[in-house]
Structure formats: structure tokens, C-alpha cells
CSV table of C-alpha atoms in Angstrom, one decimal:
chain,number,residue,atom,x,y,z
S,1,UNK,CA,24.5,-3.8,4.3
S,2,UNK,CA,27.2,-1.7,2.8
S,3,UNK,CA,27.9,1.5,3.8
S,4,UNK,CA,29.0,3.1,0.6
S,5,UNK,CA,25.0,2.1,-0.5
S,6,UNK,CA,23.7,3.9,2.6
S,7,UNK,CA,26.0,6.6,2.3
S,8,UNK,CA,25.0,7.4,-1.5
S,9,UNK,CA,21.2,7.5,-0.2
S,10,UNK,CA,21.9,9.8,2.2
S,11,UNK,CA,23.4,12.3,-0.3
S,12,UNK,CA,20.3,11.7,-2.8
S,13,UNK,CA,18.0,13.0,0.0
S,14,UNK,CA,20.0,15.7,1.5
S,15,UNK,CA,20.4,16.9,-2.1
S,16,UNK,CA,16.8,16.7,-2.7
S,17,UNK,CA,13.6,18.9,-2.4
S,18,UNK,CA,10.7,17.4,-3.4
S,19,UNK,CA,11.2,13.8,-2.8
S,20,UNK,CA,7.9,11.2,-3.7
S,21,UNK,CA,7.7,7.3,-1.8
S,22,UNK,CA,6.6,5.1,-4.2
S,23,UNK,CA,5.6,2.3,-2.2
S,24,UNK,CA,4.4,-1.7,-2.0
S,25,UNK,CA,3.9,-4.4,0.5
S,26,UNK,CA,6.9,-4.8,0.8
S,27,UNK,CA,6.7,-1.8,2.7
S,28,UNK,CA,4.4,-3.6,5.3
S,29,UNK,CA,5.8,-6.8,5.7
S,30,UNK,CA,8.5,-5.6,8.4
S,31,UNK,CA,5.0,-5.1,10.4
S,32,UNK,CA,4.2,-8.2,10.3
S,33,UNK,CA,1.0,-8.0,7.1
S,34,UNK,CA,2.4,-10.5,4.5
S,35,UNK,CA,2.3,-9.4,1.2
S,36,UNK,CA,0.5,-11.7,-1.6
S,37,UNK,CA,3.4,-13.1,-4.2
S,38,UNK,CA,6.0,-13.6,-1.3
S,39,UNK,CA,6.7,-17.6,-0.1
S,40,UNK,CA,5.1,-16.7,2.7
S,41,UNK,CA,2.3,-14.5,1.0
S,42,UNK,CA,-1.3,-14.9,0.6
S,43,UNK,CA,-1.1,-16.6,-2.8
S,44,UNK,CA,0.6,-19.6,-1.0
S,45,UNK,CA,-1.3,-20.1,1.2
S,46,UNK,CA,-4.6,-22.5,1.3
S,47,UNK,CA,-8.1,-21.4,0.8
S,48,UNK,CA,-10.9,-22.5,-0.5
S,49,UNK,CA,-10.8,-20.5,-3.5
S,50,UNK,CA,-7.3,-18.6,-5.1
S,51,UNK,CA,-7.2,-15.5,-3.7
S,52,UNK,CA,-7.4,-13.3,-6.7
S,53,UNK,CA,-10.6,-14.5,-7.2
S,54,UNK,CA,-11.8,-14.0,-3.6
S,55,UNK,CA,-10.8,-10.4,-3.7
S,56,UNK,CA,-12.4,-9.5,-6.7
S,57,UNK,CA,-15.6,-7.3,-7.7
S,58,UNK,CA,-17.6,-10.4,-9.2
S,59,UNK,CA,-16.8,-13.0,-6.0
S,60,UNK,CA,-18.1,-9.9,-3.2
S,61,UNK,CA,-21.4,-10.0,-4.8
S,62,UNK,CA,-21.4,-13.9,-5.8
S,63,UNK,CA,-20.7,-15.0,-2.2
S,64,UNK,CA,-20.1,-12.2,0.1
S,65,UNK,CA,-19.9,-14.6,2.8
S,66,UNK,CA,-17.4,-16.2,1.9
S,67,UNK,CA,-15.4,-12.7,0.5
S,68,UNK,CA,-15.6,-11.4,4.3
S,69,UNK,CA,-14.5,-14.6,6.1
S,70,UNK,CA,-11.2,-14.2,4.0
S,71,UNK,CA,-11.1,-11.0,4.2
S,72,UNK,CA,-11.0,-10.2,8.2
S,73,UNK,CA,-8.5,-13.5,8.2
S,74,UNK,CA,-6.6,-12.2,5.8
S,75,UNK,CA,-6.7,-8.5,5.0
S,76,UNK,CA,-7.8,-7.0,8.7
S,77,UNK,CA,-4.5,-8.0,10.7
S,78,UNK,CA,-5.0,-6.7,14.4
S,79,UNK,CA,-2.6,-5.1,16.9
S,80,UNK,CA,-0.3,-4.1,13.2
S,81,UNK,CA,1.8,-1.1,14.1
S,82,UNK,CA,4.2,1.4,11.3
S,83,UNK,CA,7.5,0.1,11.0
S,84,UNK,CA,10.7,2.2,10.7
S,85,UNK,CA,10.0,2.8,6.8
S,86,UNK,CA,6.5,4.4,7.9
S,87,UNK,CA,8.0,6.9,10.3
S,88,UNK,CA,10.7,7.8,8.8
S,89,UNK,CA,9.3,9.1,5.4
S,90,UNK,CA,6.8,10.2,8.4
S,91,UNK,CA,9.6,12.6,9.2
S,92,UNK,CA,11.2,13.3,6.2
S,93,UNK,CA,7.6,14.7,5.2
S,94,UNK,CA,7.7,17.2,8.7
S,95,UNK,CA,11.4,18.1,7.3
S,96,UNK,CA,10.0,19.8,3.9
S,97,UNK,CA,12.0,16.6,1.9
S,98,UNK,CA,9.3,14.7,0.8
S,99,UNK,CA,6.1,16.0,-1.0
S,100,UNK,CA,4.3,13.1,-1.1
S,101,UNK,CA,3.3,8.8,-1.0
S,102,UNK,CA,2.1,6.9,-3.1
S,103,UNK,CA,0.8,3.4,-1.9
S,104,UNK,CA,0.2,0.0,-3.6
S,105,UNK,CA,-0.8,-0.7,-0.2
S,106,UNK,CA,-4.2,-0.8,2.0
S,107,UNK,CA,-3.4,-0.8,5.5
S,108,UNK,CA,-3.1,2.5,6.3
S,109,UNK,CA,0.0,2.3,8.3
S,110,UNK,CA,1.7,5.2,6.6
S,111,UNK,CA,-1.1,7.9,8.4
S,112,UNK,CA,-0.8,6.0,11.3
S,113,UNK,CA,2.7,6.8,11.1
S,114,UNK,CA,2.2,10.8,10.6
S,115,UNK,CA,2.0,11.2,6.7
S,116,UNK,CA,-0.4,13.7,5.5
S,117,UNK,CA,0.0,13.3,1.6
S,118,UNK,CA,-0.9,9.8,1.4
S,119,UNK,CA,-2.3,8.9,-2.4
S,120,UNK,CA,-3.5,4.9,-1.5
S,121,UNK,CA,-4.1,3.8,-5.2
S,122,UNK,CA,-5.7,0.8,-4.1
S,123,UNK,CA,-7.7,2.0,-0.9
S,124,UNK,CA,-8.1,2.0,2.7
S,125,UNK,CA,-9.4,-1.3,4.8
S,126,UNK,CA,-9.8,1.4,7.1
S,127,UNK,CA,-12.9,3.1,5.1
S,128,UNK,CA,-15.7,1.2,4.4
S,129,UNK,CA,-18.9,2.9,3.2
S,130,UNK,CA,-22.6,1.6,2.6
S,131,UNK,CA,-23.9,0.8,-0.9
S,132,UNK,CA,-27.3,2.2,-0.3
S,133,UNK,CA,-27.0,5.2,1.8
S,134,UNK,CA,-23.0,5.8,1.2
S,135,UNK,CA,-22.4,6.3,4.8
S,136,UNK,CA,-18.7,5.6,6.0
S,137,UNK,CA,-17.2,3.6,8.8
S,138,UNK,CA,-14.4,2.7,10.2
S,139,UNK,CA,-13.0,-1.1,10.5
S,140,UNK,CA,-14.3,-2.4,13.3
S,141,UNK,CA,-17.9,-2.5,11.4
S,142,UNK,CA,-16.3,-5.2,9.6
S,143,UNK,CA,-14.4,-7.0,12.2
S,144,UNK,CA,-17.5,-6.7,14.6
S,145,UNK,CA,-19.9,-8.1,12.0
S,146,UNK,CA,-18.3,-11.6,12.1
S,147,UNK,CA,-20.7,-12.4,15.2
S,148,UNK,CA,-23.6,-10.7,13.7
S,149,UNK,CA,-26.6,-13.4,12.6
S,150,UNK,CA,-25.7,-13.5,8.5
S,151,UNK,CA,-22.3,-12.6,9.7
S,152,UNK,CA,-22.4,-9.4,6.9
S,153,UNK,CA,-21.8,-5.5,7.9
S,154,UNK,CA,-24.9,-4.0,7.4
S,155,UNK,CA,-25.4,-0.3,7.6
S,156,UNK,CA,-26.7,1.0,11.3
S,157,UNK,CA,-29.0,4.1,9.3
S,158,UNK,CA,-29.9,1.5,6.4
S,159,UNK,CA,-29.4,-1.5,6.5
S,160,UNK,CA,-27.7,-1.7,3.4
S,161,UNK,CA,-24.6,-4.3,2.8
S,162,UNK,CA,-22.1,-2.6,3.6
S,163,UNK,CA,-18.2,-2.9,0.7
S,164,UNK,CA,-14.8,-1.7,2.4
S,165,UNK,CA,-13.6,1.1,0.3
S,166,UNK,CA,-10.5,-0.8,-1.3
S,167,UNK,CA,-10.2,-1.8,-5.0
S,168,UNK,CA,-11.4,-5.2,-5.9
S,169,UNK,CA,-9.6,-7.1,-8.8
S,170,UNK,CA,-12.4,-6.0,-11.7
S,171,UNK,CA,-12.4,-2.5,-10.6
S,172,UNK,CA,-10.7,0.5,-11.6
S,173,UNK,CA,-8.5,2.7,-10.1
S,174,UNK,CA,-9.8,5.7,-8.7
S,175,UNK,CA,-9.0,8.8,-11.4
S,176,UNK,CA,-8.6,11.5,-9.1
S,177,UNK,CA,-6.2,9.6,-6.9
S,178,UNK,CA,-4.3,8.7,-10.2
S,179,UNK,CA,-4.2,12.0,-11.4
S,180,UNK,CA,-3.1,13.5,-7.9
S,181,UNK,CA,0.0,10.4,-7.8
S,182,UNK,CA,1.2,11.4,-11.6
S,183,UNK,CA,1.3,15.0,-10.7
S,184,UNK,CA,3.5,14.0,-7.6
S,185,UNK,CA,5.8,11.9,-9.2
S,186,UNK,CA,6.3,14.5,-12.5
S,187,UNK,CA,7.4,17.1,-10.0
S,188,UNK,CA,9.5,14.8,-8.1
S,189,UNK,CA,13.2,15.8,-8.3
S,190,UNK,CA,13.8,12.1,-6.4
S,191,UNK,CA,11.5,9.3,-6.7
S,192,UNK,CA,12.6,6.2,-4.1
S,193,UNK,CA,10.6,3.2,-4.9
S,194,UNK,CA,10.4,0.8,-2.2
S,195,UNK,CA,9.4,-2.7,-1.5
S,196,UNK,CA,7.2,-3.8,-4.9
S,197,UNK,CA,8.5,-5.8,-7.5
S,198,UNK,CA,7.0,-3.0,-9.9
S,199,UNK,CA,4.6,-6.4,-11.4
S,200,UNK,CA,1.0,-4.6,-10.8
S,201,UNK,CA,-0.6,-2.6,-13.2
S,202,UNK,CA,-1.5,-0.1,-14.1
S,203,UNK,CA,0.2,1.5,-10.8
S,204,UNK,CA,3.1,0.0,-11.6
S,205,UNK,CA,3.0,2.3,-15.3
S,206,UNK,CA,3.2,5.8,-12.6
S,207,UNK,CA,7.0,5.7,-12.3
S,208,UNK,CA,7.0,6.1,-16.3
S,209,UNK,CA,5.6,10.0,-15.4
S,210,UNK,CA,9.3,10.5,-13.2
S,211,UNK,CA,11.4,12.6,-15.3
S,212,UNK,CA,13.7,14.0,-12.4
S,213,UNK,CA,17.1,13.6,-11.2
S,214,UNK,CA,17.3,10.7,-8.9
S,215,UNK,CA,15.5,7.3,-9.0
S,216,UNK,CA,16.2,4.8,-6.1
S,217,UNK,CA,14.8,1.3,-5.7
S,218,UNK,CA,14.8,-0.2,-2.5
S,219,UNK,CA,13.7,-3.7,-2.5
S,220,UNK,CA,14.6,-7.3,-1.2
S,221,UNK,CA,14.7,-8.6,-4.7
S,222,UNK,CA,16.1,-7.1,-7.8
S,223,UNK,CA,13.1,-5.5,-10.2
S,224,UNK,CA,12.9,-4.6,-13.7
S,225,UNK,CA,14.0,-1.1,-13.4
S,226,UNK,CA,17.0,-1.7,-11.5
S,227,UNK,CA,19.1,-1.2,-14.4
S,228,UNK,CA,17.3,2.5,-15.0
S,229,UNK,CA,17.9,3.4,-11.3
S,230,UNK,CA,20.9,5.8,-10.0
S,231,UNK,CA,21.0,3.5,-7.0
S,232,UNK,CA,19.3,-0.3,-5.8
S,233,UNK,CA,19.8,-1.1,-2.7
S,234,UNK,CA,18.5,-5.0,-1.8
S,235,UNK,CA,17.5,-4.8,1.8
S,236,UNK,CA,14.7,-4.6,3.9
S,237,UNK,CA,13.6,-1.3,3.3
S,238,UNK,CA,12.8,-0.4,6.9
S,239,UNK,CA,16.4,-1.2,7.8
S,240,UNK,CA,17.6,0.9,4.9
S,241,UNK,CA,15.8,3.8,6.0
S,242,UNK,CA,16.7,3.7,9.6
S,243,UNK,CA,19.9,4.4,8.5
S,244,UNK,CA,19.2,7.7,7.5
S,245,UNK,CA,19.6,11.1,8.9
S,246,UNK,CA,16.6,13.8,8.1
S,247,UNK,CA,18.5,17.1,7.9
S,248,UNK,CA,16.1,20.1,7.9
């Protein structure tokens, strides 16, 4: 990793105030939770149906079975801890430098972490909520449920079905959450975009609302605004950001 890159970071954030994380699963991988277009992601590996389909709104209530046997496989990853990337915008948070995150992703990791201003455009596998009463749960309901006799989470007050709280290929974002992200990133004075290809849509169309003085791209591959950007840096980003110093 060269210096001068690392170096030229570390000015951007000491120079900055109001610094938003724009983040993907890239973001996660370095904890071990793969992310879906990677060699090694989900949409290489074998199922019995593509995994875009099995994750979407139409395939939970066509065979909801089949939608939670893949899903605790796949998208409930146990014994997952934050990673440097996590804590450190953790920290950079408890400094005053950054206002706020904004996720791609649905693991959570970045509250486990310490971040309070955490805008998860996609969702939480750590909510999950009953489509009867609307009571919420946590994720064991989910993992638990795999032994129960239809092996579906059902609500305890209920009895309703119970649908984690993350947003199914068919559904929209949620507006509140968008509108909270845009406002974020239009006040940013330094937006640092970190492991996502910027290929998703429509939170991919957010970094288009950053008019402020510093865009940084940290990702293992080159992206499609990396010729916009005052700095890219191709790394891991957790090792990138362990590399730098939070100055209060």
C-alpha cells in the first residue's frame, strides 16, 4: 500500500468536519460475510434457485420455506464480529469527524461497532417484525425457528408469520431512511465511499446529492467514479483505515 495514498487520506480527514461513510459489502467481507457479486459471493455459489430470486418479495410468500432455509445459511452468519473499518469510523464518529453512515449493508456490524448514526438503506437481519400484530424481534426468532415443526418464525403474541425487516428485491427503499442518507451526504464536506462497486440502485444514485469538497473511494476494484474522485485507493478498506490517526 503506498504511503503517499495513506498519507493524502489522512490530510482529507483531519481537514474535515462533517465527514459521511458511504458504505457496501465490501465493507463486511474482512469479517468474514461474503458479499453477493464477488468469486466467492453468493451469486456463485449453488442453490436451488439464483439468489436474486430467493431474496425477493414474490419468492418469501411463494415458498417461505424454502426463502428461510437460504436465508439463515446464507444471510444469518454466526459468531461475525466488526472489523477494523467498523471501529474505526466507530471512532471517528466519538471524535466529532464523521456525521454519519450510510449502509448497502444488513448485518449490523457498524452499531455493533459503536456508530450511532447508522442510515441501513436496505435493513437490519437483526429486526424482524410480525406481519399481523407488527411486533419486533431480534435474530434468534429466526435462527431458533429452524427446529420448529413447519420450520417458520411465527409470532409468540400471534402467531402470525413472521418477515425480517430487510428489503426484498421487489420492494422499495424505505423514504424516510432515504431522505435522512441524502440530507447527510448534501452536508457532507467529505464523502469516503467504501467497499461497493457503486452497481446497486437506486442507493448507488445518493452519492449524486455530494456536492462538497472531498470524495474518496476506497475499494478492491476500480468503480465508475473513480475518475470523479480526489483520491482511490484499491485496498481492503479495513486495512486502509487502520492506517489512520483520529485527531480530535
Amino acid at each position: 500500500m503506498e504511503k503517499e495514498l495513506i498519507e493524502r487520506l489522512q490530510k482529507i480527514i483531519d481537514e474535515s468536519n462533517r465527514i459521511v461513510f458511504f458504505g457496501g459489502a465490501g465493507v463486511s467481507t474482512e469479517s468474514g460475510i461474503p458479499d453477493f457479486r464477488s468469486i466467492d459471493g453468493l451469486y456463485n455459489q449453488e442453490w436451488d434457485y439464483p439468489p436474486e430470486e430467493i431474496i425477493s418479495r414474490s419468492f418469501f410468500y411463494k415458498d417461505t420455506k424454502e426463502f428461510y432455509r437460504f436465508y439463515r445459511a446464507k444471510l444469518l452468519p454466526q459468531g461475525i464480529k466488526p472489523n477494523a473499518a467498523h471501529y474505526k469510523l466507530a471512532e471517528l464518529e466519538a471524535a466529532g469527524k464523521l456525521t454519519a453512515v450510510v449502509t448497502q449493508n444488513i448485518d449490523g456490524l457498524h452499531q455493533l461497532a459503536g456508530s450511532k448514526k447508522v442510515y441501513e438503506l436496505h435493513g437490519s437481519t437483526l429486526r424482524n417484525y410480525c406481519l399481523d400484530c407488527h411486533a419486533f424481534y431480534n435474530e434468534q426468532i429466526i435462527i431458533e425457528s429452524k427446529d420448529s415443526p413447519d420450520t417458520l418464525p411465527h409470532c409468540p403474541k400471534c402467531g402470525g408469520l413472521i418477515k425480517p425487516d430487510v428489503v426484498l428485491y421487489e420492494e422499495g427503499l424505505d423514504q424516510d431512511i432515504i431522505n435522512g442518507a441524502v440530507q447527510a451526504i448534501a452536508q457532507a464536506d467529505t464523502l469516503i465511499i467504501g467497499g461497493t462497486s457503486l452497481t446497486v440502485y437506486p442507493a448507488a444514485g445518493l452519492v449524486n446529492y455530494f456536492h462538497g469538497k472531498n470524495l474518496v473511494l476506497l475499494n478492491k476494484t476500480p468503480t465508475p467514479q473513480d475518475t470523479m474522485a480526489d483520491l482511490a485507493i484499491h485496498e481492503p478498506i479495513g486495512q486502509v483505515l487502520s492506517k489512520i490517526e483520529v485527531k480530535k
